[in-house]
C-alpha cells in the first residue's frame, strides 16, 4: 500500500492530493520538503492507505480524543 501526501485546506473542502510514494522514507522526504516551503499556509499530512479515495476518507473523519489524556492534570 502506498503513502499519500495531502494538503488539508482546499477550495472544495476536501483534501488535495499532492504526492504518492511507495515507501515511508520517500513520503517523509516529500512531506518535509513541502512543510519547509515558506508559502505553505495549509497543513500538509501523510496517510497510509490502499488507494487515494480511502486516504482522503481517513483524513476527513474526525478523530476521537485520546481517553488516556482525561484526568492527566489530577
PDB file of N, CA and C in Angstrom:
ATOM      1  N   UNK A   1       0.844  -1.175   0.000  1.00  0.00           N
ATOM      2  CA  UNK A   1       0.000   0.000   0.000  1.00  0.00           C
ATOM      3  C   UNK A   1       0.890   1.239   0.000  1.00  0.00           C
ATOM      4  N   UNK A   2       0.514   2.233  -0.772  1.00  0.00           N
ATOM      5  CA  UNK A   2       1.327   3.453  -0.850  1.00  0.00           C
ATOM      6  C   UNK A   2       0.993   4.465   0.241  1.00  0.00           C
ATOM      7  N   UNK A   3       1.856   5.445   0.348  1.00  0.00           N
ATOM      8  CA  UNK A   3       1.649   6.590   1.236  1.00  0.00           C
ATOM      9  C   UNK A   3       1.194   7.758   0.370  1.00  0.00           C
ATOM     10  N   UNK A   4       0.212   8.501   0.846  1.00  0.00           N
ATOM     11  CA  UNK A   4      -0.313   9.653   0.127  1.00  0.00           C
ATOM     12  C   UNK A   4      -0.034  10.905   0.936  1.00  0.00           C
ATOM     13  N   UNK A   5       0.293  11.990   0.240  1.00  0.00           N
ATOM     14  CA  UNK A   5       0.524  13.288   0.876  1.00  0.00           C
ATOM     15  C   UNK A   5      -0.577  14.223   0.393  1.00  0.00           C
ATOM     16  N   UNK A   6      -1.269  14.851   1.360  1.00  0.00           N
ATOM     17  CA  UNK A   6      -2.402  15.721   1.056  1.00  0.00           C
ATOM     18  C   UNK A   6      -2.217  17.088   1.696  1.00  0.00           C
ATOM     19  N   UNK A   7      -2.793  18.108   1.072  1.00  0.00           N
ATOM     20  CA  UNK A   7      -2.962  19.425   1.684  1.00  0.00           C
ATOM     21  C   UNK A   7      -4.406  19.469   2.160  1.00  0.00           C
ATOM     22  N   UNK A   8      -4.620  19.812   3.425  1.00  0.00           N
ATOM     23  CA  UNK A   8      -5.953  19.698   4.007  1.00  0.00           C
ATOM     24  C   UNK A   8      -6.921  20.803   3.607  1.00  0.00           C
ATOM     25  N   UNK A   9      -6.513  22.030   3.545  1.00  0.00           N
ATOM     26  CA  UNK A   9      -7.437  23.122   3.221  1.00  0.00           C
ATOM     27  C   UNK A   9      -7.444  23.354   1.721  1.00  0.00           C
ATOM     28  N   UNK A  10      -8.544  23.004   1.097  1.00  0.00           N
ATOM     29  CA  UNK A  10      -8.681  23.257  -0.332  1.00  0.00           C
ATOM     30  C   UNK A  10      -9.979  24.020  -0.575  1.00  0.00           C
ATOM     31  N   UNK A  11     -10.198  24.427  -1.796  1.00  0.00           N
ATOM     32  CA  UNK A  11     -11.363  25.230  -2.140  1.00  0.00           C
ATOM     33  C   UNK A  11     -12.655  24.452  -1.909  1.00  0.00           C
ATOM     34  N   UNK A  12     -12.695  23.194  -2.279  1.00  0.00           N
ATOM     35  CA  UNK A  12     -13.912  22.394  -2.166  1.00  0.00           C
ATOM     36  C   UNK A  12     -14.118  21.827  -0.765  1.00  0.00           C
ATOM     37  N   UNK A  13     -13.174  22.009   0.136  1.00  0.00           N
ATOM     38  CA  UNK A  13     -13.291  21.474   1.478  1.00  0.00           C
ATOM     39  C   UNK A  13     -12.769  20.064   1.608  1.00  0.00           C
ATOM     40  N   UNK A  14     -12.316  19.496   0.502  1.00  0.00           N
ATOM     41  CA  UNK A  14     -11.757  18.153   0.511  1.00  0.00           C
ATOM     42  C   UNK A  14     -10.236  18.230   0.464  1.00  0.00           C
ATOM     43  N   UNK A  15      -9.555  17.224   0.990  1.00  0.00           N
ATOM     44  CA  UNK A  15      -8.092  17.224   0.909  1.00  0.00           C
ATOM     45  C   UNK A  15      -7.615  17.176  -0.542  1.00  0.00           C
ATOM     46  N   UNK A  16      -6.536  17.882  -0.812  1.00  0.00           N
ATOM     47  CA  UNK A  16      -5.963  17.930  -2.161  1.00  0.00           C
ATOM     48  C   UNK A  16      -4.731  17.038  -2.200  1.00  0.00           C
ATOM     49  N   UNK A  17      -4.737  16.045  -3.060  1.00  0.00           N
ATOM     50  CA  UNK A  17      -3.612  15.122  -3.179  1.00  0.00           C
ATOM     51  C   UNK A  17      -2.425  15.827  -3.828  1.00  0.00           C
ATOM     52  N   UNK A  18      -1.275  15.759  -3.151  1.00  0.00           N
ATOM     53  CA  UNK A  18      -0.074  16.392  -3.669  1.00  0.00           C
ATOM     54  C   UNK A  18       0.920  15.387  -4.217  1.00  0.00           C
ATOM     55  N   UNK A  19       1.013  14.213  -3.569  1.00  0.00           N
ATOM     56  CA  UNK A  19       2.005  13.227  -3.996  1.00  0.00           C
ATOM     57  C   UNK A  19       1.617  11.843  -3.505  1.00  0.00           C
ATOM     58  N   UNK A  20       2.285  10.847  -4.088  1.00  0.00           N
ATOM     59  CA  UNK A  20       2.133   9.456  -3.690  1.00  0.00           C
ATOM     60  C   UNK A  20       3.520   8.841  -3.689  1.00  0.00           C
ATOM     61  N   UNK A  21       3.824   8.043  -2.664  1.00  0.00           N
ATOM     62  CA  UNK A  21       5.140   7.419  -2.566  1.00  0.00           C
ATOM     63  C   UNK A  21       4.978   5.965  -2.142  1.00  0.00           C
ATOM     64  N   UNK A  22       5.836   5.086  -2.673  1.00  0.00           N
ATOM     65  CA  UNK A  22       5.723   3.667  -2.325  1.00  0.00           C
ATOM     66  C   UNK A  22       6.278   3.321  -0.949  1.00  0.00           C
ATOM     67  N   UNK A  23       7.135   4.174  -0.402  1.00  0.00           N
ATOM     68  CA  UNK A  23       7.738   3.867   0.894  1.00  0.00           C
ATOM     69  C   UNK A  23       7.596   5.053   1.847  1.00  0.00           C
ATOM     70  N   UNK A  24       7.722   4.735   3.147  1.00  0.00           N
ATOM     71  CA  UNK A  24       7.600   5.764   4.171  1.00  0.00           C
ATOM     72  C   UNK A  24       8.703   6.805   4.038  1.00  0.00           C
ATOM     73  N   UNK A  25       9.920   6.374   3.781  1.00  0.00           N
ATOM     74  CA  UNK A  25      11.048   7.318   3.672  1.00  0.00           C
ATOM     75  C   UNK A  25      10.837   8.335   2.557  1.00  0.00           C
ATOM     76  N   UNK A  26      10.360   7.866   1.417  1.00  0.00           N
ATOM     77  CA  UNK A  26      10.114   8.782   0.301  1.00  0.00           C
ATOM     78  C   UNK A  26       8.990   9.758   0.634  1.00  0.00           C
ATOM     79  N   UNK A  27       7.927   9.262   1.234  1.00  0.00           N
ATOM     80  CA  UNK A  27       6.805  10.122   1.599  1.00  0.00           C
ATOM     81  C   UNK A  27       7.222  11.141   2.654  1.00  0.00           C
ATOM     82  N   UNK A  28       8.044  10.719   3.597  1.00  0.00           N
ATOM     83  CA  UNK A  28       8.513  11.618   4.650  1.00  0.00           C
ATOM     84  C   UNK A  28       9.383  12.728   4.061  1.00  0.00           C
ATOM     85  N   UNK A  29      10.213  12.392   3.081  1.00  0.00           N
ATOM     86  CA  UNK A  29      11.063  13.398   2.432  1.00  0.00           C
ATOM     87  C   UNK A  29      10.205  14.422   1.684  1.00  0.00           C
ATOM     88  N   UNK A  30       9.177  13.944   0.999  1.00  0.00           N
ATOM     89  CA  UNK A  30       8.258  14.843   0.284  1.00  0.00           C
ATOM     90  C   UNK A  30       7.555  15.753   1.282  1.00  0.00           C
ATOM     91  N   UNK A  31       7.094  15.169   2.381  1.00  0.00           N
ATOM     92  CA  UNK A  31       6.384  15.927   3.409  1.00  0.00           C
ATOM     93  C   UNK A  31       7.272  17.009   4.012  1.00  0.00           C
ATOM     94  N   UNK A  32       8.503  16.679   4.315  1.00  0.00           N
ATOM     95  CA  UNK A  32       9.440  17.668   4.875  1.00  0.00           C
ATOM     96  C   UNK A  32       9.700  18.807   3.898  1.00  0.00           C
ATOM     97  N   UNK A  33       9.853  18.466   2.629  1.00  0.00           N
ATOM     98  CA  UNK A  33      10.102  19.491   1.613  1.00  0.00           C
ATOM     99  C   UNK A  33       8.914  20.443   1.502  1.00  0.00           C
ATOM    100  N   UNK A  34       7.709  19.900   1.501  1.00  0.00           N
ATOM    101  CA  UNK A  34       6.513  20.735   1.389  1.00  0.00           C
ATOM    102  C   UNK A  34       6.324  21.609   2.624  1.00  0.00           C
ATOM    103  N   UNK A  35       6.590  21.049   3.794  1.00  0.00           N
ATOM    104  CA  UNK A  35       6.436  21.822   5.029  1.00  0.00           C
ATOM    105  C   UNK A  35       7.510  22.890   5.178  1.00  0.00           C
ATOM    106  N   UNK A  36       8.662  22.705   4.556  1.00  0.00           N
ATOM    107  CA  UNK A  36       9.760  23.667   4.662  1.00  0.00           C
ATOM    108  C   UNK A  36       9.520  24.915   3.809  1.00  0.00           C
ATOM    109  N   UNK A  37       8.663  24.793   2.822  1.00  0.00           N
ATOM    110  CA  UNK A  37       8.385  25.951   1.972  1.00  0.00           C
ATOM    111  C   UNK A  37       7.713  27.046   2.785  1.00  0.00           C
ATOM    112  N   UNK A  38       8.119  28.252   2.564  1.00  0.00           N
ATOM    113  CA  UNK A  38       7.594  29.396   3.326  1.00  0.00           C
ATOM    114  C   UNK A  38       6.127  29.676   3.024  1.00  0.00           C
ATOM    115  N   UNK A  39       5.689  29.483   1.790  1.00  0.00           N
ATOM    116  CA  UNK A  39       4.339  29.854   1.395  1.00  0.00           C
ATOM    117  C   UNK A  39       3.264  28.851   1.777  1.00  0.00           C
ATOM    118  N   UNK A  40       3.618  27.749   2.382  1.00  0.00           N
ATOM    119  CA  UNK A  40       2.632  26.720   2.730  1.00  0.00           C
ATOM    120  C   UNK A  40       1.847  27.143   3.969  1.00  0.00           C
ATOM    121  N   UNK A  41       0.622  27.601   3.778  1.00  0.00           N
ATOM    122  CA  UNK A  41      -0.204  28.022   4.898  1.00  0.00           C
ATOM    123  C   UNK A  41      -1.091  26.878   5.385  1.00  0.00           C
ATOM    124  N   UNK A  42      -1.554  26.044   4.475  1.00  0.00           N
ATOM    125  CA  UNK A  42      -2.445  24.940   4.849  1.00  0.00           C
ATOM    126  C   UNK A  42      -1.631  23.757   5.355  1.00  0.00           C
ATOM    127  N   UNK A  43      -2.165  23.013   6.332  1.00  0.00           N
ATOM    128  CA  UNK A  43      -1.444  21.846   6.841  1.00  0.00           C
ATOM    129  C   UNK A  43      -1.297  20.759   5.779  1.00  0.00           C
ATOM    130  N   UNK A  44      -0.159  20.091   5.805  1.00  0.00           N
ATOM    131  CA  UNK A  44       0.128  19.004   4.882  1.00  0.00           C
ATOM    132  C   UNK A  44       0.238  17.734   5.715  1.00  0.00           C
ATOM    133  N   UNK A  45      -0.458  16.681   5.307  1.00  0.00           N
ATOM    134  CA  UNK A  45      -0.490  15.432   6.061  1.00  0.00           C
ATOM    135  C   UNK A  45      -0.146  14.248   5.171  1.00  0.00           C
ATOM    136  N   UNK A  46       0.366  13.195   5.813  1.00  0.00           N
ATOM    137  CA  UNK A  46       0.675  11.957   5.127  1.00  0.00           C
ATOM    138  C   UNK A  46      -0.235  10.870   5.691  1.00  0.00           C
ATOM    139  N   UNK A  47      -0.712   9.973   4.825  1.00  0.00           N
ATOM    140  CA  UNK A  47      -1.585   8.887   5.266  1.00  0.00           C
ATOM    141  C   UNK A  47      -1.242   7.620   4.476  1.00  0.00           C
ATOM    142  N   UNK A  48      -1.329   6.481   5.164  1.00  0.00           N
ATOM    143  CA  UNK A  48      -1.063   5.178   4.582  1.00  0.00           C
ATOM    144  C   UNK A  48      -2.405   4.526   4.285  1.00  0.00           C
ATOM    145  N   UNK A  49      -2.680   4.232   3.012  1.00  0.00           N
ATOM    146  CA  UNK A  49      -3.983   3.678   2.640  1.00  0.00           C
ATOM    147  C   UNK A  49      -3.859   2.858   1.362  1.00  0.00           C
ATOM    148  N   UNK A  50      -4.891   2.071   1.102  1.00  0.00           N
ATOM    149  CA  UNK A  50      -4.896   1.210  -0.078  1.00  0.00           C
ATOM    150  C   UNK A  50      -5.014   2.004  -1.372  1.00  0.00           C
ATOM    151  N   UNK A  51      -5.775   3.110  -1.340  1.00  0.00           N
ATOM    152  CA  UNK A  51      -5.948   3.928  -2.540  1.00  0.00           C
ATOM    153  C   UNK A  51      -6.223   5.372  -2.133  1.00  0.00           C
ATOM    154  N   UNK A  52      -6.303   6.233  -3.119  1.00  0.00           N
ATOM    155  CA  UNK A  52      -6.485   7.668  -2.865  1.00  0.00           C
ATOM    156  C   UNK A  52      -7.831   7.980  -2.203  1.00  0.00           C
ATOM    157  N   UNK A  53      -8.864   7.272  -2.584  1.00  0.00           N
ATOM    158  CA  UNK A  53     -10.195   7.517  -2.019  1.00  0.00           C
ATOM    159  C   UNK A  53     -10.216   7.165  -0.535  1.00  0.00           C
ATOM    160  N   UNK A  54      -9.642   6.034  -0.177  1.00  0.00           N
ATOM    161  CA  UNK A  54      -9.585   5.642   1.231  1.00  0.00           C
ATOM    162  C   UNK A  54      -8.740   6.636   2.038  1.00  0.00           C
ATOM    163  N   UNK A  55      -7.641   7.100   1.459  1.00  0.00           N
ATOM    164  CA  UNK A  55      -6.773   8.062   2.147  1.00  0.00           C
ATOM    165  C   UNK A  55      -7.514   9.367   2.411  1.00  0.00           C
ATOM    166  N   UNK A  56      -8.222   9.880   1.418  1.00  0.00           N
ATOM    167  CA  UNK A  56      -8.979  11.121   1.599  1.00  0.00           C
ATOM    168  C   UNK A  56     -10.080  10.933   2.633  1.00  0.00           C
ATOM    169  N   UNK A  57     -10.721   9.764   2.626  1.00  0.00           N
ATOM    170  CA  UNK A  57     -11.765   9.478   3.603  1.00  0.00           C
ATOM    171  C   UNK A  57     -11.194   9.450   5.020  1.00  0.00           C
ATOM    172  N   UNK A  58     -10.035   8.847   5.208  1.00  0.00           N
ATOM    173  CA  UNK A  58      -9.400   8.805   6.523  1.00  0.00           C
ATOM    174  C   UNK A  58      -9.082  10.206   7.038  1.00  0.00           C
ATOM    175  N   UNK A  59      -8.673  11.085   6.134  1.00  0.00           N
ATOM    176  CA  UNK A  59      -8.321  12.444   6.544  1.00  0.00           C
ATOM    177  C   UNK A  59      -9.540  13.295   6.893  1.00  0.00           C
ATOM    178  N   UNK A  60     -10.679  12.976   6.331  1.00  0.00           N
ATOM    179  CA  UNK A  60     -11.871  13.790   6.592  1.00  0.00           C
ATOM    180  C   UNK A  60     -12.664  13.303   7.803  1.00  0.00           C
ATOM    181  N   UNK A  61     -12.355  12.130   8.330  1.00  0.00           N
ATOM    182  CA  UNK A  61     -13.063  11.620   9.507  1.00  0.00           C
ATOM    183  C   UNK A  61     -12.538  12.306  10.759  1.00  0.00           C
ATOM    184  N   UNK A  62     -13.449  12.704  11.663  1.00  0.00           N
ATOM    185  CA  UNK A  62     -12.992  13.326  12.909  1.00  0.00           C
ATOM    186  C   UNK A  62     -12.309  12.284  13.793  1.00  0.00           C
ATOM    187  N   UNK A  63     -11.269  12.714  14.476  1.00  0.00           N
ATOM    188  CA  UNK A  63     -10.532  11.814  15.356  1.00  0.00           C
ATOM    189  C   UNK A  63     -11.116  11.873  16.755  1.00  0.00           C
ATOM    190  N   UNK A  64     -11.244  10.723  17.378  1.00  0.00           N
ATOM    191  CA  UNK A  64     -11.742  10.647  18.757  1.00  0.00           C
ATOM    192  C   UNK A  64     -10.637  11.106  19.707  1.00  0.00           C
ATOM    193  N   UNK A  65     -10.995  11.824  20.767  1.00  0.00           N
ATOM    194  CA  UNK A  65      -9.981  12.243  21.725  1.00  0.00           C
ATOM    195  C   UNK A  65      -9.362  11.028  22.424  1.00  0.00           C
ATOM    196  N   UNK A  66      -8.116  11.148  22.794  1.00  0.00           N
ATOM    197  CA  UNK A  66      -7.403  10.072  23.468  1.00  0.00           C
ATOM    198  C   UNK A  66      -7.904   9.964  24.910  1.00  0.00           C
ATOM    199  N   UNK A  67      -8.530   8.847  25.283  1.00  0.00           N
ATOM    200  CA  UNK A  67      -9.077   8.730  26.643  1.00  0.00           C
ATOM    201  C   UNK A  67      -8.002   8.735  27.731  1.00  0.00           C
ATOM    202  N   UNK A  68      -6.782   8.399  27.389  1.00  0.00           N
ATOM    203  CA  UNK A  68      -5.717   8.386  28.400  1.00  0.00           C
ATOM    204  C   UNK A  68      -5.341   9.798  28.833  1.00  0.00           C
ATOM    205  N   UNK A  69      -5.744  10.817  28.076  1.00  0.00           N
ATOM    206  CA  UNK A  69      -5.413  12.195  28.427  1.00  0.00           C
ATOM    207  C   UNK A  69      -6.374  12.786  29.448  1.00  0.00           C
ATOM    208  N   UNK A  70      -7.541  12.191  29.615  1.00  0.00           N
ATOM    209  CA  UNK A  70      -8.511  12.693  30.584  1.00  0.00           C
ATOM    210  C   UNK A  70      -7.986  12.485  31.991  1.00  0.00           C
ATOM    211  N   UNK A  71      -8.045  13.516  32.780  1.00  0.00           N
ATOM    212  CA  UNK A  71      -7.603  13.414  34.158  1.00  0.00           C
ATOM    213  C   UNK A  71      -6.101  13.440  34.327  1.00  0.00           C
ATOM    214  N   UNK A  72      -5.364  13.788  33.277  1.00  0.00           N
ATOM    215  CA  UNK A  72      -3.915  13.794  33.357  1.00  0.00           C
ATOM    216  C   UNK A  72      -3.422  14.907  34.266  1.00  0.00           C
ATOM    217  N   UNK A  73      -4.246  15.949  34.480  1.00  0.00           N
ATOM    218  CA  UNK A  73      -3.850  17.074  35.326  1.00  0.00           C
ATOM    219  C   UNK A  73      -4.080  16.787  36.804  1.00  0.00           C
ATOM    220  N   UNK A  74      -4.750  15.704  37.110  1.00  0.00           N
ATOM    221  CA  UNK A  74      -5.044  15.379  38.515  1.00  0.00           C
ATOM    222  C   UNK A  74      -3.811  14.938  39.271  1.00  0.00           C
TER     223      UNK A  74
END
